[in-house]
Amino acid sequence: MSIRIENVSKRFAEFPALDNVSLRLEEGEFVALVGPSGSGKTTLLRLIAGLDFPDTGLIRFGDKDVTSLPAAKRGIGFVFQHYALFNHMTVARNIAFGLDIQPRARRPARDAIQARVTELLALVQLPGLEDRFPAQLSGGQRQRVALARALARDPAILLLDEPFGALDARVRRELRKSLRAIHDAVGVTSILVTHDHEEAFGLADRVAILNDGKVEQFATPEELMANPASPFVKTFIE
Amino acid sequence: MIRRSPLEEGRLARAALIGIAVMFMAVVVVLPLGVVFIEAFKAGLGAWAEAVIEPDARAAIKLTLLVAAIAVPLNMIFGIAAAWAIAKHDFRGKSLLLSLIDLPFSVSPVVSGLIYVLLFGAQGWFGPWLLSNDIQIIFAVPGILLATIFVTFPFVARELIPLMQEQGRSDEEAALSLGANGWQAFWYVTLPNIRWGLLYGVLLCNARAMGEFGAVSVVSGHIRGETNTMPLHVEVLYNEYNFVAAFAVASLLALLALVTLALKSFLEWRHRDAIAAMGH
């Protein structure tokens, strides 16, 4: 699904979090939003998710205007920095949550849900962990489960908010590789928020560099390195 | 050389600290509670049973249980709603709402009772209207209920607000992003996350609802067999120098509290794995 963000602004109390931002993402693209803290990258991601709403501007998925559609109806998957797994549910129930809560008419049969859970656990390389509880998993495993859960309903768009932020460097590298492989295998449009430009450059097709609520430059990693559009971009990626 | 943890005090200091704690507990908690039971059974099991099944005592027990059975569920619903609103949403007047929730804790129970007398009593604001419509609130069960609800409403909310604030919003946001509606997010995610805090709040609320004296005393009118709750009945008996009966009813009241406490410990023990898995 392509995503268009048109002249979006958002203020929190007094300071502007996003100031007239426009971006255009192609279908199947992997895009990273990078910037220092307070640059508006997480705010932009939450607006795309429908967890917050812009003051002005439009957000479109494909041809559809989703600007005021709530998160539940956008058909997205969201991965949180601190996993946000449901601690009282097993791994299988966590992953199946988005399917289990659907109204009976649309809900897949029980064994279809079971099969989907098995398939997703294989995809994130955690086969056989169905009956564990989140507290019994390592940080890296938890984030893999969170990823599987976000993918369960076959979202067209996958949104990731600093998904590696709480993990150590080795786990982070492994998970990064898996994430890109999953993105290519599933064929979603992915948006990753990170403050680490090397992570963004290593993963994404294109990178948007944000500063002070504005997009400084949106380009491929190669182009960003070759032609930084502003002094800020130049120092930020050094 | 004896190895010990750097946080540990010397043996003498440790013994003194433990000793003080145990002594304090013994004098302040165990001794009075023990006295209640000793006095209650001093004249034998027969006298105890007689004092407890006597009609006025039975009416008091029934009224106390009725009041708790209505006040506790109402305050549970209110407490969850208030905690949910305060912890998971931003709105104008949030701190005002927080102070209002604390009000019953900071106001003397006697004042809490008087508020209702001033509102609904014969000389109160709504008194004449209530009188002409033949509705009795003060010196009747509705007044006792109102006073009990007022005094006990902070317990559940106060227990849940810090818990829900600490848990943040991302679990609910995860549920929403997975297609859940608000009610599903609450039922499948929020409620299981807060269930132990909720249980604790409800037990505290229940203990206070059954034990409240001051506010209820003001609005009750102390009509034997009609508007006397257990604490009020204990006082009436005590003032009549009927010590055995007073302590018998008091022991029953204490027993109800001990039962709720035991229930809580039992549930915690039954679900210890789940509690450990929740990480608190």
Coordinates of C-alpha atoms in Angstrom, one line a residue:
Chain A
M1 CA 0.0 0.0 0.0
S2 CA 1.4 3.4 -0.9
I3 CA 1.2 6.1 1.7
R4 CA 0.8 9.8 1.1
I5 CA 1.3 12.4 3.8
E6 CA 0.2 15.9 2.7
N7 CA 0.9 19.1 4.6
V8 CA 0.5 17.5 8.0
S9 CA 0.9 19.6 11.2
K10 CA 0.5 18.6 14.8
R11 CA 1.0 20.7 17.9
F12 CA 1.4 19.4 21.5
A13 CA 0.5 22.1 24.1
E14 CA 2.8 24.9 22.9
F15 CA 5.5 23.4 20.7
P16 CA 4.9 22.2 17.2
A17 CA 5.7 18.5 16.9
L18 CA 5.2 18.4 13.2
D19 CA 5.2 21.4 10.9
N20 CA 3.7 21.1 7.5
V21 CA 5.2 17.7 6.6
S22 CA 4.7 16.0 3.3
L23 CA 6.0 12.5 2.3
R24 CA 5.1 10.0 -0.4
L25 CA 5.9 6.3 0.2
E26 CA 5.7 3.7 -2.6
E27 CA 4.0 0.4 -2.2
G28 CA 6.3 -2.3 -0.7
E29 CA 9.0 0.3 0.2
F30 CA 11.0 0.2 3.5
V31 CA 11.3 3.7 4.8
A32 CA 13.1 4.9 7.9
L33 CA 12.2 8.1 9.8
V34 CA 15.4 9.3 11.5
G35 CA 16.2 12.3 13.7
P36 CA 17.2 13.4 17.1
S37 CA 14.7 13.1 20.0
G38 CA 12.0 15.8 19.7
S39 CA 12.3 15.9 15.9
G40 CA 8.7 14.6 15.4
K41 CA 9.6 11.1 14.0
T42 CA 7.5 9.2 16.5
T43 CA 4.7 11.7 16.3
L44 CA 4.6 11.2 12.5
L45 CA 4.5 7.4 13.0
R46 CA 1.7 7.6 15.5
L47 CA -0.3 9.8 13.1
I48 CA 0.2 7.2 10.3
A49 CA -1.0 4.5 12.8
G50 CA -4.1 6.4 13.9
L51 CA -2.9 6.5 17.5
D52 CA -2.9 10.3 17.2
F53 CA -4.6 12.6 14.8
P54 CA -3.1 15.6 12.9
D55 CA -4.4 19.2 13.5
T56 CA -4.2 19.9 9.7
G57 CA -3.3 18.0 6.6
L58 CA -4.2 14.6 5.0
I59 CA -3.0 11.1 5.3
R60 CA -3.9 8.6 2.5
F61 CA -3.3 4.9 2.2
G62 CA -3.5 4.2 -1.6
D63 CA -6.4 6.4 -2.7
K64 CA -8.2 6.3 0.6
D65 CA -8.2 9.2 3.0
V66 CA -7.6 7.7 6.4
T67 CA -6.8 11.0 8.2
S68 CA -9.5 10.6 10.9
L69 CA -9.8 6.8 10.8
P70 CA -9.0 5.2 14.2
A71 CA -6.1 2.7 14.5
A72 CA -8.3 -0.3 14.7
K73 CA -9.7 0.3 11.2
R74 CA -6.5 1.2 9.3
G75 CA -5.2 -2.3 8.7
I76 CA -1.8 -1.6 10.1
G77 CA 0.6 -3.6 12.3
F78 CA 2.5 -1.6 15.0
V79 CA 5.6 -2.7 16.9
F80 CA 6.4 -0.9 20.1
Q81 CA 9.8 -0.1 21.6
H82 CA 8.9 -2.0 24.8
Y83 CA 7.1 -4.8 23.0
A84 CA 3.7 -4.1 24.7
L85 CA 3.0 -7.9 24.8
F86 CA 0.0 -8.9 26.8
N87 CA 1.7 -10.5 29.8
H88 CA -1.2 -12.6 31.0
M89 CA -1.5 -14.4 27.6
T90 CA 0.7 -17.1 26.1
V91 CA 2.7 -16.4 23.0
A92 CA 0.1 -18.1 20.9
R93 CA -2.8 -16.0 22.3
N94 CA -0.7 -12.8 21.9
I95 CA -0.1 -13.6 18.2
A96 CA -3.7 -14.6 17.6
F97 CA -5.2 -11.6 19.4
G98 CA -6.0 -9.6 16.3
L99 CA -7.8 -12.7 14.9
D100 CA -9.4 -13.8 18.1
I101 CA -11.2 -10.5 18.7
Q102 CA -12.8 -10.3 15.3
P103 CA -16.6 -10.6 15.1
R104 CA -17.7 -14.2 14.7
A105 CA -18.7 -13.8 11.1
R106 CA -15.2 -12.7 10.0
R107 CA -13.1 -14.7 12.5
P108 CA -11.1 -17.6 11.0
A109 CA -11.8 -21.0 12.4
R110 CA -9.9 -22.1 15.4
D111 CA -7.5 -24.5 13.6
A112 CA -6.9 -21.8 10.9
I113 CA -5.9 -19.4 13.7
Q114 CA -3.7 -22.1 15.2
A115 CA -2.1 -22.7 11.8
R116 CA -1.5 -19.0 11.3
V117 CA 0.2 -18.8 14.7
T118 CA 2.5 -21.7 13.8
E119 CA 3.3 -20.1 10.5
L120 CA 4.1 -16.7 12.0
L121 CA 6.3 -18.3 14.7
A122 CA 8.3 -20.0 12.0
L123 CA 8.5 -16.7 10.1
V124 CA 10.1 -14.9 13.1
Q125 CA 12.2 -18.0 13.9
L126 CA 10.7 -19.0 17.2
P127 CA 9.0 -22.3 16.3
G128 CA 7.5 -24.2 19.2
L129 CA 7.2 -21.3 21.7
E130 CA 3.3 -21.2 21.5
D131 CA 2.7 -22.0 25.2
R132 CA 5.3 -19.7 26.8
F133 CA 4.4 -16.5 28.6
P134 CA 6.2 -13.3 27.6
A135 CA 8.0 -13.2 31.0
Q136 CA 9.7 -16.4 30.1
L137 CA 11.3 -14.9 26.9
S138 CA 14.4 -12.8 26.3
G139 CA 14.0 -9.3 25.0
G140 CA 14.9 -10.3 21.5
Q141 CA 12.4 -13.1 21.5
R142 CA 9.7 -10.8 22.9
Q143 CA 10.2 -8.4 20.1
R144 CA 10.0 -11.2 17.6
V145 CA 6.7 -12.3 19.1
A146 CA 5.5 -8.7 18.9
L147 CA 6.5 -8.6 15.2
A148 CA 4.6 -11.9 14.6
R149 CA 1.5 -10.4 16.4
A150 CA 1.6 -7.3 14.3
L151 CA 1.7 -9.4 11.1
A152 CA -1.1 -11.8 12.1
R153 CA -3.9 -9.9 10.3
D154 CA -1.8 -9.5 7.1
P155 CA -1.5 -5.7 7.4
A156 CA -0.6 -3.8 4.3
I157 CA 1.5 -1.4 6.4
L158 CA 4.0 -2.3 9.2
L159 CA 5.0 0.5 11.6
L160 CA 7.9 0.1 14.0
D161 CA 8.7 2.6 16.8
E162 CA 12.3 2.1 17.8
P163 CA 11.8 -1.7 17.9
F164 CA 15.5 -2.4 18.7
G165 CA 15.9 0.4 21.3
A166 CA 15.7 -1.9 24.3
L167 CA 18.0 -4.6 23.0
D168 CA 21.7 -5.2 23.1
A169 CA 23.9 -4.7 20.0
R170 CA 24.2 -8.4 19.0
V171 CA 20.5 -9.1 19.3
R172 CA 19.8 -5.9 17.5
R173 CA 21.9 -7.0 14.5
E174 CA 20.2 -10.3 14.3
L175 CA 16.8 -8.8 14.5
R176 CA 17.6 -6.2 11.9
K177 CA 18.5 -8.9 9.4
S178 CA 15.3 -10.9 10.2
L179 CA 13.2 -7.7 9.9
R180 CA 14.4 -6.9 6.4
A181 CA 14.0 -10.6 5.3
I182 CA 10.4 -10.6 6.7
H183 CA 9.6 -7.3 5.0
D184 CA 10.8 -8.7 1.6
A185 CA 9.0 -12.0 2.1
V186 CA 5.7 -10.6 3.3
G187 CA 5.6 -7.6 0.9
V188 CA 4.3 -5.0 3.3
T189 CA 5.1 -1.3 3.2
S190 CA 7.3 -0.7 6.3
I191 CA 8.1 2.4 8.3
L192 CA 10.8 2.3 10.9
V193 CA 11.5 5.0 13.5
T194 CA 15.0 5.2 14.9
H195 CA 17.5 7.7 16.2
D196 CA 20.3 5.6 14.8
H197 CA 21.1 6.7 11.2
E198 CA 23.4 3.7 10.6
E199 CA 20.5 1.3 11.5
A200 CA 18.3 3.3 9.1
F201 CA 20.9 3.2 6.3
G202 CA 21.4 -0.5 6.7
L203 CA 17.8 -1.4 6.6
A204 CA 15.7 1.1 4.6
D205 CA 15.3 1.7 0.9
R206 CA 14.8 5.4 1.6
V207 CA 15.4 7.5 4.7
A208 CA 13.6 10.7 5.8
I209 CA 15.7 12.8 8.1
L210 CA 13.6 14.9 10.5
N211 CA 14.6 17.9 12.5
D212 CA 12.4 20.2 14.6
G213 CA 9.1 18.9 13.1
K214 CA 10.3 19.2 9.5
V215 CA 11.6 16.8 6.9
E216 CA 15.1 18.0 6.1
Q217 CA 15.7 15.4 3.3
F218 CA 14.0 12.2 2.0
A219 CA 16.2 10.1 -0.2
T220 CA 18.1 6.8 -0.6
P221 CA 21.0 6.3 1.8
E222 CA 23.5 6.7 -1.1
E223 CA 22.1 10.0 -2.2
L224 CA 21.9 11.3 1.4
M225 CA 25.6 10.5 1.8
A226 CA 26.6 11.9 -1.6
N227 CA 24.4 15.1 -1.5
P228 CA 23.2 16.1 2.0
A229 CA 20.6 18.8 1.5
S230 CA 21.4 20.9 4.5
P231 CA 24.1 21.4 7.1
F232 CA 21.9 19.6 9.6
V233 CA 21.8 16.4 7.5
K234 CA 25.5 16.6 6.8
T235 CA 26.4 16.7 10.5
F236 CA 23.6 14.3 11.5
I237 CA 24.9 11.4 9.3
E238 CA 28.5 11.9 10.0
Chain B
M1 CA 35.8 -12.6 59.2
I2 CA 32.0 -12.9 58.6
R3 CA 30.8 -12.1 55.1
R4 CA 27.7 -10.2 54.8
S5 CA 25.7 -8.2 52.3
P6 CA 26.9 -4.6 52.2
L7 CA 23.3 -3.5 52.9
E8 CA 23.0 -5.6 56.0
E9 CA 23.5 -4.0 59.4
G10 CA 25.4 -5.6 62.2
R11 CA 23.7 -8.4 64.2
L12 CA 22.8 -6.2 67.1
A13 CA 21.2 -3.5 65.0
R14 CA 19.3 -6.2 63.1
A15 CA 18.0 -7.8 66.2
A16 CA 16.9 -4.4 67.6
L17 CA 15.1 -3.5 64.4
I18 CA 13.2 -6.8 64.1
G19 CA 12.5 -6.6 67.9
I20 CA 11.0 -3.2 67.6
A21 CA 8.9 -4.2 64.6
V22 CA 7.6 -7.3 66.3
M23 CA 6.9 -5.5 69.6
F24 CA 5.0 -2.8 67.9
M25 CA 2.9 -5.2 65.9
A26 CA 2.2 -7.2 69.1
V27 CA 1.1 -4.1 71.1
V28 CA -0.8 -2.3 68.3
V29 CA -2.4 -5.1 66.3
V30 CA -2.2 -8.6 67.9
L31 CA -3.0 -7.6 71.5
P32 CA -6.2 -5.6 70.8
L33 CA -7.4 -8.2 68.3
G34 CA -6.7 -11.0 70.8
V35 CA -8.6 -9.1 73.6
V36 CA -11.6 -8.8 71.3
F37 CA -11.8 -12.6 70.9
I38 CA -10.9 -13.4 74.5
E39 CA -13.6 -11.0 75.8
A40 CA -16.1 -12.3 73.3
F41 CA -15.7 -15.9 74.4
K42 CA -15.2 -15.2 78.1
A43 CA -18.7 -16.3 79.0
G44 CA -18.5 -19.4 76.8
L45 CA -19.5 -20.3 73.3
G46 CA -23.2 -20.3 74.2
A47 CA -23.3 -16.7 75.3
W48 CA -21.4 -15.7 72.2
A49 CA -23.8 -17.5 69.9
E50 CA -26.8 -16.0 71.8
A51 CA -25.5 -12.5 71.4
V52 CA -24.9 -13.0 67.7
I53 CA -28.2 -14.7 66.8
E54 CA -30.4 -12.3 68.8
P55 CA -32.8 -10.5 66.4
D56 CA -31.3 -7.0 66.7
A57 CA -27.8 -8.4 66.1
R58 CA -29.0 -10.4 63.1
A59 CA -30.7 -7.3 61.7
A60 CA -27.4 -5.4 62.2
I61 CA -25.4 -8.2 60.4
K62 CA -27.9 -8.3 57.6
L63 CA -27.8 -4.5 57.1
T64 CA -24.0 -4.4 57.2
L65 CA -23.8 -7.1 54.5
L66 CA -26.5 -5.4 52.4
V67 CA -24.7 -2.0 52.6
A68 CA -21.4 -3.6 51.6
A69 CA -23.0 -5.6 48.8
I70 CA -24.3 -2.4 47.2
A71 CA -21.6 0.0 48.1
V72 CA -18.6 -2.1 47.0
P73 CA -19.7 -3.0 43.5
L74 CA -20.7 0.6 42.9
N75 CA -17.4 1.9 44.1
M76 CA -15.6 -0.7 42.1
I77 CA -17.2 0.5 38.9
F78 CA -16.7 4.1 39.8
G79 CA -13.0 3.4 40.8
I80 CA -12.2 1.6 37.5
A81 CA -13.9 4.4 35.5
A82 CA -12.1 7.2 37.4
A83 CA -8.7 5.4 37.2
W84 CA -9.1 4.7 33.5
A85 CA -10.0 8.3 32.8
I86 CA -7.2 9.7 34.8
A87 CA -4.4 7.2 33.9
K88 CA -5.1 6.7 30.2
H89 CA -6.5 10.1 29.0
D90 CA -5.5 13.7 29.1
F91 CA -8.3 16.2 29.8
R92 CA -8.9 19.5 31.4
G93 CA -9.6 19.4 35.2
K94 CA -7.7 16.1 35.7
S95 CA -6.0 17.3 38.8
L96 CA -9.2 18.7 40.2
L97 CA -10.8 15.2 39.7
L98 CA -7.8 13.7 41.5
S99 CA -8.2 16.0 44.5
L100 CA -12.0 15.3 44.6
I101 CA -11.3 11.5 44.8
D102 CA -9.1 12.2 47.8
L103 CA -11.7 14.3 49.5
P104 CA -13.3 11.5 51.6
F105 CA -9.9 10.6 52.9
S106 CA -9.2 14.1 54.1
V107 CA -12.6 14.9 55.5
S108 CA -13.5 13.6 58.9
P109 CA -16.2 10.9 58.6
V110 CA -18.4 12.8 60.9
V111 CA -18.4 15.7 58.5
S112 CA -19.2 13.3 55.7
G113 CA -22.3 12.1 57.5
L114 CA -23.3 15.7 58.4
I115 CA -23.2 16.6 54.7
Y116 CA -26.0 14.2 54.1
V117 CA -28.0 15.4 57.1
L118 CA -27.7 19.0 55.8
L119 CA -28.9 17.9 52.4
F120 CA -31.5 15.3 53.1
G121 CA -32.5 15.8 56.8
A122 CA -35.9 17.2 57.8
Q123 CA -34.3 20.7 58.1
G124 CA -32.0 20.1 55.2
W125 CA -32.0 21.6 51.6
F126 CA -34.1 18.8 50.1
G127 CA -35.9 17.9 53.4
P128 CA -39.3 19.5 52.8
W129 CA -39.5 18.1 49.2
L130 CA -38.5 14.6 50.4
L131 CA -41.0 14.8 53.3
S132 CA -43.9 15.8 51.0
N133 CA -43.0 12.9 48.7
D134 CA -42.7 10.5 51.6
I135 CA -39.1 9.6 50.9
Q136 CA -36.9 8.9 53.8
I137 CA -33.1 9.1 53.4
I138 CA -31.7 10.2 56.7
F139 CA -32.3 7.8 59.6
A140 CA -33.0 5.1 57.0
V141 CA -31.0 2.6 54.8
P142 CA -30.6 5.0 51.8
G143 CA -28.7 7.5 54.1
I144 CA -26.5 4.8 55.5
L145 CA -25.7 3.6 51.9
L146 CA -24.9 7.2 50.7
A147 CA -22.6 7.8 53.7
T148 CA -20.8 4.5 53.2
I149 CA -20.4 5.0 49.4
F150 CA -19.0 8.5 50.1
V151 CA -16.5 7.3 52.7
T152 CA -15.3 4.3 50.7
F153 CA -15.1 5.6 47.2
P154 CA -11.4 6.4 47.0
F155 CA -10.2 2.9 47.8
V156 CA -10.4 1.3 44.4
A157 CA -9.5 4.4 42.4
R158 CA -6.5 5.2 44.7
E159 CA -5.3 1.6 44.3
L160 CA -5.6 1.6 40.5
I161 CA -4.4 5.1 39.4
P162 CA -0.7 4.6 40.2
L163 CA -0.8 1.1 38.8
M164 CA -2.4 2.1 35.6
Q165 CA -0.1 5.2 35.2
E166 CA 2.9 2.9 35.6
Q167 CA 1.6 0.5 33.0
G168 CA 1.2 3.3 30.5
R169 CA -0.9 3.2 27.4
S170 CA 1.1 1.0 25.0
D171 CA -0.7 -2.3 25.8
E172 CA -4.0 -0.6 25.0
E173 CA -2.6 1.0 21.9
A174 CA -1.3 -2.4 20.8
A175 CA -4.8 -3.8 21.2
L176 CA -6.3 -1.0 19.1
S177 CA -3.7 -1.4 16.4
L178 CA -4.7 -5.1 16.2
G179 CA -8.3 -4.1 15.5
A180 CA -9.8 -4.1 19.0
N181 CA -12.5 -1.7 19.9
G182 CA -12.4 0.3 23.1
W183 CA -14.4 -2.2 25.1
Q184 CA -12.3 -5.2 23.9
A185 CA -9.1 -3.4 24.8
F186 CA -10.5 -2.8 28.3
W187 CA -11.9 -6.3 28.8
Y188 CA -9.0 -8.3 27.3
V189 CA -6.0 -6.1 28.1
T190 CA -6.6 -3.4 30.8
L191 CA -8.7 -5.5 33.2
P192 CA -6.3 -8.5 33.3
N193 CA -3.4 -6.1 33.8
I194 CA -5.0 -4.5 36.8
R195 CA -6.8 -7.5 38.3
W196 CA -4.6 -7.8 41.4
G197 CA -4.6 -4.1 42.2
L198 CA -8.4 -4.2 41.7
L199 CA -8.8 -7.2 44.0
Y200 CA -6.8 -5.4 46.7
G201 CA -8.7 -2.2 46.3
V202 CA -12.1 -4.0 46.5
L203 CA -11.0 -5.9 49.7
L204 CA -9.9 -2.7 51.4
C205 CA -13.1 -1.0 50.2
N206 CA -15.2 -3.9 51.6
A207 CA -13.4 -3.9 54.9
R208 CA -14.1 -0.2 55.3
A209 CA -17.7 -0.4 54.1
M210 CA -18.4 -3.0 56.7
G211 CA -16.5 -1.3 59.5
E212 CA -17.4 2.4 58.9
F213 CA -18.6 4.0 62.1
G214 CA -18.5 7.8 62.1
A215 CA -20.3 8.8 58.9
V216 CA -22.9 6.1 59.3
S217 CA -23.4 6.9 63.0
V218 CA -24.5 10.5 62.0
V219 CA -27.1 9.5 59.5
S220 CA -28.3 6.2 61.0
G221 CA -30.4 7.4 64.0
H222 CA -29.5 4.2 65.8
I223 CA -32.8 2.5 65.5
R224 CA -32.4 -1.0 66.8
G225 CA -33.2 -3.8 64.4
E226 CA -33.6 -1.2 61.6
T227 CA -30.8 1.2 61.0
N228 CA -28.1 -0.2 63.2
T229 CA -25.1 -1.6 61.3
M230 CA -22.7 -4.0 63.1
P231 CA -20.3 -1.2 64.3
L232 CA -23.2 0.8 65.6
H233 CA -24.7 -2.2 67.3
V234 CA -21.4 -2.9 69.1
E235 CA -21.4 0.7 70.4
V236 CA -25.0 0.5 71.6
L237 CA -24.3 -2.8 73.4
Y238 CA -21.1 -1.4 74.9
N239 CA -22.9 1.7 76.2
E240 CA -25.4 -0.6 77.9
Y241 CA -22.6 -2.3 79.7
N242 CA -23.4 -5.5 77.9
F243 CA -19.8 -6.2 77.3
V244 CA -20.0 -9.9 76.4
A245 CA -22.5 -9.2 73.6
A246 CA -20.6 -6.1 72.5
F247 CA -17.4 -8.1 72.1
A248 CA -19.2 -11.0 70.5
V249 CA -20.6 -8.8 67.7
A250 CA -17.2 -7.1 67.5
S251 CA -15.4 -10.4 67.2
L252 CA -17.8 -11.3 64.3
L253 CA -16.9 -8.0 62.6
A254 CA -13.2 -8.7 63.1
L255 CA -13.7 -12.2 61.8
L256 CA -15.3 -10.8 58.6
A257 CA -12.1 -8.7 58.1
L258 CA -9.9 -11.7 58.7
V259 CA -11.8 -13.7 56.2
T260 CA -11.3 -11.1 53.5
L261 CA -7.6 -11.0 54.4
A262 CA -7.4 -14.8 54.2
L263 CA -9.3 -14.8 50.9
K264 CA -6.7 -12.4 49.5
S265 CA -3.8 -14.5 50.7
F266 CA -5.4 -17.6 49.3
L267 CA -6.0 -16.0 45.9
E268 CA -2.4 -14.8 45.8
W269 CA -1.2 -18.2 46.6
R270 CA -3.5 -19.9 44.1
H271 CA -2.3 -17.6 41.3
R272 CA 1.3 -17.1 42.4
D273 CA 2.7 -18.2 39.0
A274 CA 0.5 -15.7 37.2
I275 CA 1.5 -13.0 39.6
A276 CA 5.2 -13.8 39.1
A277 CA 4.6 -13.8 35.3
M278 CA 3.1 -10.4 35.5
G279 CA 6.3 -9.1 37.1
H280 CA 4.7 -7.6 40.2

